[in-house]
Amino acid sequence: MNIATTDYHTAGEPFRIVTAGLPPIPGDSVAERRAIAIGSGGTATSPRPSALDDIRRLLTREPRGHAGMYGGFLVPPDDSEAHLGVLFWHKDGYSTACGHGTMALGAWAVDSGLVQAPDDGTALVRIDVPSGRVSATVHRAGGRTTGVTFRNIPTRIVARKIETATARGTVEVDLAHSGALYASVRAADLGLQVVPGQLAELTAAGREIRAALADHPAVAAVRDGIYGVILFDELADTPAGPHQRNVTVFADGQIDRSPCGSGSSARLALLAVDGRLGAGEELRHESVIGTVFTGRALAEQDGGIVTEVTGTAYRTGEHRFVLDTDDALGTGFLL
């Protein structure tokens, strides 16, 4: 096994782009390729064994990766209108959407020369992901990429104020689908704050809420169920609009180091329908490590709300990973 990658981080969250070494991934669309990658009888967080999934495991497990690793397999787009397609993956399996990954891919597409861009100005990168077509506007100055704006598919409000029993008491949960289904919970309602010192408690609460809602009709109606639980703090508004800090617990207890791109879309839509985010206003959205996205709710479309999220993405390295046939650890381990 010989795999080439280019790695980025978006506001602290890793994104590993596989550029060479993949086996053929059959399918007529990105969504179909994801279904084939998961395999018959598999699930989004428990895919069937395959040569392709061995690569995901190799790249997300120690000693080559870690339990917080995220990345994507480059695949053909659904048609010539898009520049590329991608299958998003994490330590447990395959997701339908990834905002921070879309931002990283936009930066990579321009930095690698796949998409031409001016030294000063912007370039639009269109990307087919399992949940639909998204775009990344790459901002440039002095020949360098200075930021990326991710425009998501419309975010749909699924349910509001679902009373959910937890070990810390009953809380109200809002559900929004922004390429994947996100549950939003005020951290204070759990007696918690979004700070690194409470990460273990936040993770446990996120996993508990996800499990508690698994059989709720609003969740059961959505394929793959809840992808992420967003635990958020309300902070003092800025002159531009609301200010929140969050940690998103996704998959089986994985933590987003960034403010979560698709999760930010979910928060933006909820704030907009509550009248807290007006036209021309923006959300300052902080992560548990203090990095920042800014986001805007743009317009209603197809029964949802179109959002944009802006952040930074930086290349961290280029790698060639190998697996020696005599290596007893194989594709690695997770701690």
mmCIF file of C-alpha atoms in Angstrom:
data_model
loop_
_atom_site.group_PDB
_atom_site.id
_atom_site.type_symbol
_atom_site.label_atom_id
_atom_site.label_comp_id
_atom_site.label_asym_id
_atom_site.label_seq_id
_atom_site.Cartn_x
_atom_site.Cartn_y
_atom_site.Cartn_z
ATOM 1 C CA MET A 1 0.000 0.000 0.000
ATOM 2 C CA ASN A 2 1.423 3.364 -1.083
ATOM 3 C CA ILE A 3 -0.758 6.421 -0.459
ATOM 4 C CA ALA A 4 0.035 10.083 -1.219
ATOM 5 C CA THR A 5 -1.742 12.870 0.649
ATOM 6 C CA THR A 6 -1.713 16.625 1.031
ATOM 7 C CA ASP A 7 -2.789 17.733 4.490
ATOM 8 C CA TYR A 8 -4.508 20.970 5.494
ATOM 9 C CA HIS A 9 -6.026 22.325 8.654
ATOM 10 C CA THR A 10 -9.109 24.535 8.692
ATOM 11 C CA ALA A 11 -9.256 26.555 11.924
ATOM 12 C CA GLY A 12 -7.372 23.736 13.637
ATOM 13 C CA GLU A 13 -9.361 20.778 12.292
ATOM 14 C CA PRO A 14 -7.278 18.444 10.089
ATOM 15 C CA PHE A 15 -8.197 17.481 6.558
ATOM 16 C CA ARG A 16 -6.135 14.842 4.736
ATOM 17 C CA ILE A 17 -6.614 14.873 0.944
ATOM 18 C CA VAL A 18 -5.683 11.593 -0.762
ATOM 19 C CA THR A 19 -4.077 12.493 -4.074
ATOM 20 C CA ALA A 20 -2.746 9.090 -5.235
ATOM 21 C CA GLY A 21 -2.861 5.407 -4.405
ATOM 22 C CA LEU A 22 -6.621 4.757 -4.300
ATOM 23 C CA PRO A 23 -8.234 1.698 -5.883
ATOM 24 C CA PRO A 24 -11.026 2.419 -8.387
ATOM 25 C CA ILE A 25 -14.217 3.617 -6.659
ATOM 26 C CA PRO A 26 -17.210 2.606 -8.813
ATOM 27 C CA GLY A 27 -20.433 4.581 -9.059
ATOM 28 C CA ASP A 28 -22.231 7.085 -11.282
ATOM 29 C CA SER A 29 -22.363 9.875 -8.679
ATOM 30 C CA VAL A 30 -20.569 10.957 -5.529
ATOM 31 C CA ALA A 31 -23.532 9.822 -3.428
ATOM 32 C CA GLU A 32 -23.486 6.395 -5.084
ATOM 33 C CA ARG A 33 -19.737 6.077 -4.556
ATOM 34 C CA ARG A 34 -20.242 6.805 -0.843
ATOM 35 C CA ALA A 35 -22.887 4.066 -0.652
ATOM 36 C CA ILE A 36 -20.516 1.637 -2.360
ATOM 37 C CA ALA A 37 -17.665 2.671 -0.028
ATOM 38 C CA ILE A 38 -19.893 1.946 2.985
ATOM 39 C CA GLY A 39 -20.851 -1.401 1.462
ATOM 40 C CA SER A 40 -23.980 -3.520 1.505
ATOM 41 C CA GLY A 41 -25.070 -4.058 5.097
ATOM 42 C CA GLY A 42 -22.649 -1.427 6.400
ATOM 43 C CA THR A 43 -23.516 1.896 8.010
ATOM 44 C CA ALA A 44 -22.038 5.391 7.932
ATOM 45 C CA THR A 45 -20.134 4.678 11.155
ATOM 46 C CA SER A 46 -19.501 0.977 10.553
ATOM 47 C CA PRO A 47 -18.590 0.410 6.904
ATOM 48 C CA ARG A 48 -17.977 -3.032 5.454
ATOM 49 C CA PRO A 49 -14.337 -4.148 5.105
ATOM 50 C CA SER A 50 -12.805 -3.350 1.708
ATOM 51 C CA ALA A 51 -9.522 -2.331 0.100
ATOM 52 C CA LEU A 52 -10.764 1.278 0.079
ATOM 53 C CA ASP A 53 -11.771 1.212 3.722
ATOM 54 C CA ASP A 54 -8.360 -0.212 4.636
ATOM 55 C CA ILE A 55 -6.941 3.102 3.363
ATOM 56 C CA ARG A 56 -9.379 5.111 5.497
ATOM 57 C CA ARG A 57 -8.359 3.080 8.546
ATOM 58 C CA LEU A 58 -4.658 3.432 7.731
ATOM 59 C CA LEU A 59 -4.919 7.220 7.535
ATOM 60 C CA THR A 60 -7.123 7.777 10.587
ATOM 61 C CA ARG A 61 -5.412 5.406 13.005
ATOM 62 C CA GLU A 62 -2.128 5.591 14.838
ATOM 63 C CA PRO A 63 0.743 5.591 14.078
ATOM 64 C CA ARG A 64 -0.095 7.477 10.825
ATOM 65 C CA GLY A 65 -3.179 9.296 12.051
ATOM 66 C CA HIS A 66 -5.150 9.804 15.254
ATOM 67 C CA ALA A 67 -8.707 9.597 16.573
ATOM 68 C CA GLY A 68 -9.404 13.208 15.530
ATOM 69 C CA MET A 69 -8.260 12.788 11.909
ATOM 70 C CA TYR A 70 -10.541 13.781 9.039
ATOM 71 C CA GLY A 71 -10.040 13.628 5.300
ATOM 72 C CA GLY A 72 -11.364 12.898 1.854
ATOM 73 C CA PHE A 73 -10.960 10.677 -1.197
ATOM 74 C CA LEU A 74 -10.956 12.660 -4.438
ATOM 75 C CA VAL A 75 -13.459 11.273 -6.958
ATOM 76 C CA PRO A 76 -14.903 12.531 -10.259
ATOM 77 C CA PRO A 77 -17.667 15.146 -9.957
ATOM 78 C CA ASP A 78 -21.232 14.326 -10.970
ATOM 79 C CA ASP A 79 -20.917 16.417 -14.135
ATOM 80 C CA SER A 80 -18.695 18.956 -15.856
ATOM 81 C CA GLU A 81 -20.200 21.880 -13.918
ATOM 82 C CA ALA A 82 -18.109 20.966 -10.843
ATOM 83 C CA HIS A 83 -14.326 20.881 -10.533
ATOM 84 C CA LEU A 84 -14.073 17.788 -8.318
ATOM 85 C CA GLY A 85 -15.940 15.343 -6.123
ATOM 86 C CA VAL A 86 -15.040 14.021 -2.690
ATOM 87 C CA LEU A 87 -15.929 11.272 -0.238
ATOM 88 C CA PHE A 88 -15.529 12.589 3.313
ATOM 89 C CA TRP A 89 -14.267 10.235 6.010
ATOM 90 C CA HIS A 90 -13.322 10.164 9.694
ATOM 91 C CA LYS A 91 -12.173 7.528 12.186
ATOM 92 C CA ASP A 92 -15.548 5.734 12.209
ATOM 93 C CA GLY A 93 -16.653 5.918 8.593
ATOM 94 C CA TYR A 94 -18.062 8.253 5.956
ATOM 95 C CA SER A 95 -20.023 11.503 6.318
ATOM 96 C CA THR A 96 -22.376 13.191 3.867
ATOM 97 C CA ALA A 97 -21.060 16.730 4.380
ATOM 98 C CA CYS A 98 -18.040 18.548 5.750
ATOM 99 C CA GLY A 99 -17.767 22.328 5.718
ATOM 100 C CA HIS A 100 -14.208 22.560 6.998
ATOM 101 C CA GLY A 101 -13.196 19.929 4.434
ATOM 102 C CA THR A 102 -14.869 21.908 1.665
ATOM 103 C CA MET A 103 -12.845 24.975 2.696
ATOM 104 C CA ALA A 104 -9.624 22.948 2.714
ATOM 105 C CA LEU A 105 -10.433 21.480 -0.700
ATOM 106 C CA GLY A 106 -11.090 24.949 -2.103
ATOM 107 C CA ALA A 107 -7.700 26.126 -0.878
ATOM 108 C CA TRP A 108 -6.010 22.970 -2.212
ATOM 109 C CA ALA A 109 -7.688 23.251 -5.628
ATOM 110 C CA VAL A 110 -6.275 26.760 -6.049
ATOM 111 C CA ASP A 111 -2.913 26.135 -4.375
ATOM 112 C CA SER A 112 -2.319 23.026 -6.524
ATOM 113 C CA GLY A 113 -3.292 24.775 -9.776
ATOM 114 C CA LEU A 114 -6.354 22.596 -10.416
ATOM 115 C CA VAL A 115 -8.441 25.787 -10.469
ATOM 116 C CA GLN A 116 -6.890 28.966 -11.816
ATOM 117 C CA ALA A 117 -7.041 31.996 -9.526
ATOM 118 C CA PRO A 118 -5.820 35.591 -9.653
ATOM 119 C CA ASP A 119 -3.045 36.820 -7.394
ATOM 120 C CA ASP A 120 -5.529 39.353 -6.020
ATOM 121 C CA GLY A 121 -9.233 38.580 -5.982
ATOM 122 C CA THR A 122 -11.310 35.402 -5.711
ATOM 123 C CA ALA A 123 -11.781 32.070 -7.431
ATOM 124 C CA LEU A 124 -14.874 29.864 -7.224
ATOM 125 C CA VAL A 125 -14.367 26.128 -6.712
ATOM 126 C CA ARG A 126 -17.444 23.919 -7.214
ATOM 127 C CA ILE A 127 -17.383 20.589 -5.363
ATOM 128 C CA ASP A 128 -19.776 17.629 -5.498
ATOM 129 C CA VAL A 129 -20.195 16.027 -2.071
ATOM 130 C CA PRO A 130 -22.586 13.215 -1.049
ATOM 131 C CA SER A 131 -25.237 15.727 0.094
ATOM 132 C CA GLY A 132 -25.132 17.797 -3.099
ATOM 133 C CA ARG A 133 -23.129 20.523 -4.801
ATOM 134 C CA VAL A 134 -21.355 23.078 -2.634
ATOM 135 C CA SER A 135 -18.879 25.812 -3.435
ATOM 136 C CA ALA A 136 -15.785 27.397 -1.972
ATOM 137 C CA THR A 137 -14.838 30.967 -2.827
ATOM 138 C CA VAL A 138 -11.094 31.243 -2.353
ATOM 139 C CA HIS A 139 -9.851 34.707 -1.393
ATOM 140 C CA ARG A 140 -6.411 35.754 -2.655
ATOM 141 C CA ALA A 141 -4.028 38.637 -1.968
ATOM 142 C CA GLY A 142 -0.444 39.028 -3.121
ATOM 143 C CA GLY A 143 -0.476 35.565 -4.697
ATOM 144 C CA ARG A 144 -1.483 33.861 -1.434
ATOM 145 C CA THR A 145 -4.709 32.258 -0.290
ATOM 146 C CA THR A 146 -5.985 34.332 2.631
ATOM 147 C CA GLY A 147 -9.376 32.765 3.349
ATOM 148 C CA VAL A 148 -12.167 30.562 2.013
ATOM 149 C CA THR A 149 -15.936 31.061 2.025
ATOM 150 C CA PHE A 150 -18.020 27.896 1.979
ATOM 151 C CA ARG A 151 -21.554 28.113 0.535
ATOM 152 C CA ASN A 152 -23.641 25.176 1.685
ATOM 153 C CA ILE A 153 -26.736 23.496 0.319
ATOM 154 C CA PRO A 154 -29.911 24.957 1.909
ATOM 155 C CA THR A 155 -30.232 24.166 5.623
ATOM 156 C CA ARG A 156 -33.594 22.762 6.670
ATOM 157 C CA ILE A 157 -35.007 23.116 10.190
ATOM 158 C CA VAL A 158 -36.132 19.610 11.188
ATOM 159 C CA ALA A 159 -37.509 20.016 14.734
ATOM 160 C CA ARG A 160 -37.447 22.506 17.593
ATOM 161 C CA LYS A 161 -37.283 22.193 21.380
ATOM 162 C CA ILE A 162 -37.290 18.418 21.664
ATOM 163 C CA GLU A 163 -37.234 17.650 25.396
ATOM 164 C CA THR A 164 -34.428 15.144 25.959
ATOM 165 C CA ALA A 165 -33.561 13.445 29.238
ATOM 166 C CA THR A 166 -29.855 13.301 30.119
ATOM 167 C CA ALA A 167 -27.813 12.436 33.193
ATOM 168 C CA ARG A 168 -27.535 16.213 33.728
ATOM 169 C CA GLY A 169 -31.263 16.857 33.496
ATOM 170 C CA THR A 170 -33.765 17.427 30.720
ATOM 171 C CA VAL A 171 -32.656 19.757 27.929
ATOM 172 C CA GLU A 172 -34.268 21.178 24.798
ATOM 173 C CA VAL A 173 -32.724 20.139 21.499
ATOM 174 C CA ASP A 174 -33.093 21.778 18.075
ATOM 175 C CA LEU A 175 -32.475 19.772 14.896
ATOM 176 C CA ALA A 176 -31.291 21.229 11.587
ATOM 177 C CA HIS A 177 -30.104 19.435 8.453
ATOM 178 C CA SER A 178 -27.250 21.244 6.695
ATOM 179 C CA GLY A 179 -25.916 18.407 4.572
ATOM 180 C CA ALA A 180 -25.967 16.231 7.700
ATOM 181 C CA LEU A 181 -28.271 16.292 10.716
ATOM 182 C CA TYR A 182 -27.093 18.393 13.670
ATOM 183 C CA ALA A 183 -28.582 18.634 17.160
ATOM 184 C CA SER A 184 -28.037 21.972 18.936
ATOM 185 C CA VAL A 185 -27.977 22.156 22.744
ATOM 186 C CA ARG A 186 -27.083 25.058 25.022
ATOM 187 C CA ALA A 187 -24.106 23.916 27.109
ATOM 188 C CA ALA A 188 -25.311 25.905 30.118
ATOM 189 C CA ASP A 189 -28.501 23.812 30.193
ATOM 190 C CA LEU A 190 -26.223 20.856 30.977
ATOM 191 C CA GLY A 191 -24.315 22.797 33.616
ATOM 192 C CA LEU A 192 -21.307 22.986 31.284
ATOM 193 C CA GLN A 193 -19.178 25.531 29.435
ATOM 194 C CA VAL A 194 -17.426 25.084 26.107
ATOM 195 C CA VAL A 195 -13.870 25.123 27.457
ATOM 196 C CA PRO A 196 -11.021 22.616 26.993
ATOM 197 C CA GLY A 197 -11.100 21.699 30.685
ATOM 198 C CA GLN A 198 -14.620 20.288 30.300
ATOM 199 C CA LEU A 199 -14.033 18.457 27.018
ATOM 200 C CA ALA A 200 -14.528 14.985 28.525
ATOM 201 C CA GLU A 201 -17.888 16.006 30.014
ATOM 202 C CA LEU A 202 -18.939 17.733 26.782
ATOM 203 C CA THR A 203 -18.042 14.662 24.748
ATOM 204 C CA ALA A 204 -19.980 12.388 27.064
ATOM 205 C CA ALA A 205 -23.015 14.694 26.901
ATOM 206 C CA GLY A 206 -22.876 14.829 23.106
ATOM 207 C CA ARG A 207 -22.753 11.046 22.827
ATOM 208 C CA GLU A 208 -25.591 10.676 25.335
ATOM 209 C CA ILE A 209 -27.855 13.115 23.475
ATOM 210 C CA ARG A 210 -27.154 11.485 20.131
ATOM 211 C CA ALA A 211 -28.065 8.075 21.555
ATOM 212 C CA ALA A 212 -31.137 9.391 23.384
ATOM 213 C CA LEU A 213 -32.599 10.824 20.179
ATOM 214 C CA ALA A 214 -31.737 7.919 17.884
ATOM 215 C CA ASP A 215 -35.327 6.609 17.883
ATOM 216 C CA HIS A 216 -37.073 9.995 17.833
ATOM 217 C CA PRO A 217 -39.371 10.184 14.768
ATOM 218 C CA ALA A 218 -37.691 13.370 13.492
ATOM 219 C CA VAL A 219 -34.312 11.633 13.641
ATOM 220 C CA ALA A 220 -35.419 8.233 12.380
ATOM 221 C CA ALA A 221 -36.815 9.924 9.261
ATOM 222 C CA VAL A 222 -33.321 11.140 8.302
ATOM 223 C CA ARG A 223 -30.918 8.672 6.739
ATOM 224 C CA ASP A 224 -27.857 8.103 8.982
ATOM 225 C CA GLY A 225 -29.605 9.873 11.901
ATOM 226 C CA ILE A 226 -27.815 12.572 13.913
ATOM 227 C CA TYR A 227 -24.314 13.203 12.651
ATOM 228 C CA GLY A 228 -23.203 15.823 15.186
ATOM 229 C CA VAL A 229 -24.300 17.326 18.491
ATOM 230 C CA ILE A 230 -23.432 21.028 18.788
ATOM 231 C CA LEU A 231 -22.960 22.182 22.384
ATOM 232 C CA PHE A 232 -22.805 25.971 22.428
ATOM 233 C CA ASP A 233 -22.256 28.965 24.704
ATOM 234 C CA GLU A 234 -23.947 32.318 24.159
ATOM 235 C CA LEU A 235 -21.395 35.155 24.249
ATOM 236 C CA ALA A 236 -21.876 38.912 24.100
ATOM 237 C CA ASP A 237 -22.972 40.113 20.658
ATOM 238 C CA THR A 238 -20.433 41.860 18.469
ATOM 239 C CA PRO A 239 -21.306 44.990 16.455
ATOM 240 C CA ALA A 240 -21.807 42.678 13.473
ATOM 241 C CA GLY A 241 -24.228 40.265 15.155
ATOM 242 C CA PRO A 242 -24.435 37.209 17.446
ATOM 243 C CA HIS A 243 -21.376 35.619 19.045
ATOM 244 C CA GLN A 244 -21.266 31.971 20.091
ATOM 245 C CA ARG A 245 -18.684 29.361 21.023
ATOM 246 C CA ASN A 246 -19.294 25.665 20.333
ATOM 247 C CA VAL A 247 -17.872 22.206 20.305
ATOM 248 C CA THR A 248 -19.362 19.676 17.902
ATOM 249 C CA VAL A 249 -19.294 16.036 18.963
ATOM 250 C CA PHE A 250 -19.723 13.902 15.846
ATOM 251 C CA ALA A 251 -19.610 10.271 14.761
ATOM 252 C CA ASP A 252 -18.744 8.126 17.793
ATOM 253 C CA GLY A 253 -17.406 10.837 20.094
ATOM 254 C CA GLN A 254 -15.046 12.602 17.693
ATOM 255 C CA ILE A 255 -14.419 16.299 18.451
ATOM 256 C CA ASP A 256 -14.309 19.039 15.834
ATOM 257 C CA ARG A 257 -11.389 21.349 16.610
ATOM 258 C CA SER A 258 -12.821 24.008 14.307
ATOM 259 C CA PRO A 259 -16.173 25.776 14.837
ATOM 260 C CA CYS A 260 -17.573 23.125 12.404
ATOM 261 C CA GLY A 261 -18.407 24.309 8.904
ATOM 262 C CA SER A 262 -21.658 22.412 8.258
ATOM 263 C CA GLY A 263 -22.566 22.769 11.921
ATOM 264 C CA SER A 264 -22.148 26.531 11.579
ATOM 265 C CA SER A 265 -24.739 26.392 8.783
ATOM 266 C CA ALA A 266 -27.132 24.683 11.199
ATOM 267 C CA ARG A 267 -26.569 27.366 13.835
ATOM 268 C CA LEU A 268 -26.999 30.158 11.267
ATOM 269 C CA ALA A 269 -30.344 28.801 10.100
ATOM 270 C CA LEU A 270 -31.655 28.445 13.647
ATOM 271 C CA LEU A 271 -30.551 31.978 14.537
ATOM 272 C CA ALA A 272 -32.184 33.316 11.378
ATOM 273 C CA VAL A 273 -35.570 31.720 12.018
ATOM 274 C CA ASP A 274 -35.433 32.996 15.614
ATOM 275 C CA GLY A 275 -34.946 36.548 14.321
ATOM 276 C CA ARG A 276 -31.503 36.802 15.911
ATOM 277 C CA LEU A 277 -29.575 37.046 12.637
ATOM 278 C CA GLY A 278 -30.857 39.648 10.237
ATOM 279 C CA ALA A 279 -29.906 40.632 6.705
ATOM 280 C CA GLY A 280 -26.327 41.904 6.611
ATOM 281 C CA GLU A 281 -25.502 40.511 10.073
ATOM 282 C CA GLU A 282 -22.981 37.789 10.752
ATOM 283 C CA LEU A 283 -22.339 35.185 13.419
ATOM 284 C CA ARG A 284 -18.919 35.120 15.038
ATOM 285 C CA HIS A 285 -18.549 31.410 15.728
ATOM 286 C CA GLU A 286 -15.676 30.250 17.938
ATOM 287 C CA SER A 287 -14.347 26.743 18.492
ATOM 288 C CA VAL A 288 -13.293 25.088 21.732
ATOM 289 C CA ILE A 289 -9.673 26.026 20.885
ATOM 290 C CA GLY A 290 -10.553 29.673 20.116
ATOM 291 C CA THR A 291 -10.397 29.616 16.310
ATOM 292 C CA VAL A 292 -13.112 31.529 14.463
ATOM 293 C CA PHE A 293 -15.501 31.202 11.531
ATOM 294 C CA THR A 294 -17.855 33.985 10.493
ATOM 295 C CA GLY A 295 -21.186 33.122 8.915
ATOM 296 C CA ARG A 296 -24.168 34.653 7.216
ATOM 297 C CA ALA A 297 -27.713 33.527 6.357
ATOM 298 C CA LEU A 298 -28.373 34.625 2.781
ATOM 299 C CA ALA A 299 -31.790 33.632 1.466
ATOM 300 C CA GLU A 300 -34.522 31.018 1.540
ATOM 301 C CA GLN A 301 -34.285 28.365 -1.153
ATOM 302 C CA ASP A 302 -35.907 24.964 -1.715
ATOM 303 C CA GLY A 303 -37.501 24.980 1.730
ATOM 304 C CA GLY A 304 -34.294 25.831 3.530
ATOM 305 C CA ILE A 305 -31.864 28.661 4.223
ATOM 306 C CA VAL A 306 -28.704 29.192 2.167
ATOM 307 C CA THR A 307 -25.697 30.023 4.341
ATOM 308 C CA GLU A 308 -22.079 31.055 3.894
ATOM 309 C CA VAL A 309 -19.246 30.371 6.321
ATOM 310 C CA THR A 310 -15.789 31.966 6.065
ATOM 311 C CA GLY A 311 -12.550 30.743 7.616
ATOM 312 C CA THR A 312 -8.918 29.992 6.878
ATOM 313 C CA ALA A 313 -7.265 26.809 5.621
ATOM 314 C CA TYR A 314 -3.514 26.186 5.580
ATOM 315 C CA ARG A 315 -1.411 23.390 4.141
ATOM 316 C CA THR A 316 0.438 21.450 6.855
ATOM 317 C CA GLY A 317 2.327 18.876 4.829
ATOM 318 C CA GLU A 318 2.620 16.414 1.981
ATOM 319 C CA HIS A 319 2.990 12.743 2.814
ATOM 320 C CA ARG A 320 3.518 9.318 1.354
ATOM 321 C CA PHE A 321 2.214 6.566 3.608
ATOM 322 C CA VAL A 322 3.155 2.930 3.214
ATOM 323 C CA LEU A 323 2.144 -0.321 4.874
ATOM 324 C CA ASP A 324 4.850 -2.939 5.176
ATOM 325 C CA THR A 325 3.501 -6.451 4.678
ATOM 326 C CA ASP A 326 5.423 -7.573 7.788
ATOM 327 C CA ASP A 327 3.929 -4.854 10.015
ATOM 328 C CA ALA A 328 1.911 -6.677 12.684
ATOM 329 C CA LEU A 329 -0.051 -3.499 13.494
ATOM 330 C CA GLY A 330 -1.513 -3.477 9.989
ATOM 331 C CA THR A 331 -3.752 -0.467 9.405
ATOM 332 C CA GLY A 332 -3.117 0.715 12.956
ATOM 333 C CA PHE A 333 -5.001 1.284 16.181
ATOM 334 C CA LEU A 334 -7.105 3.834 18.042
ATOM 335 C CA LEU A 335 -6.740 4.932 21.645
#
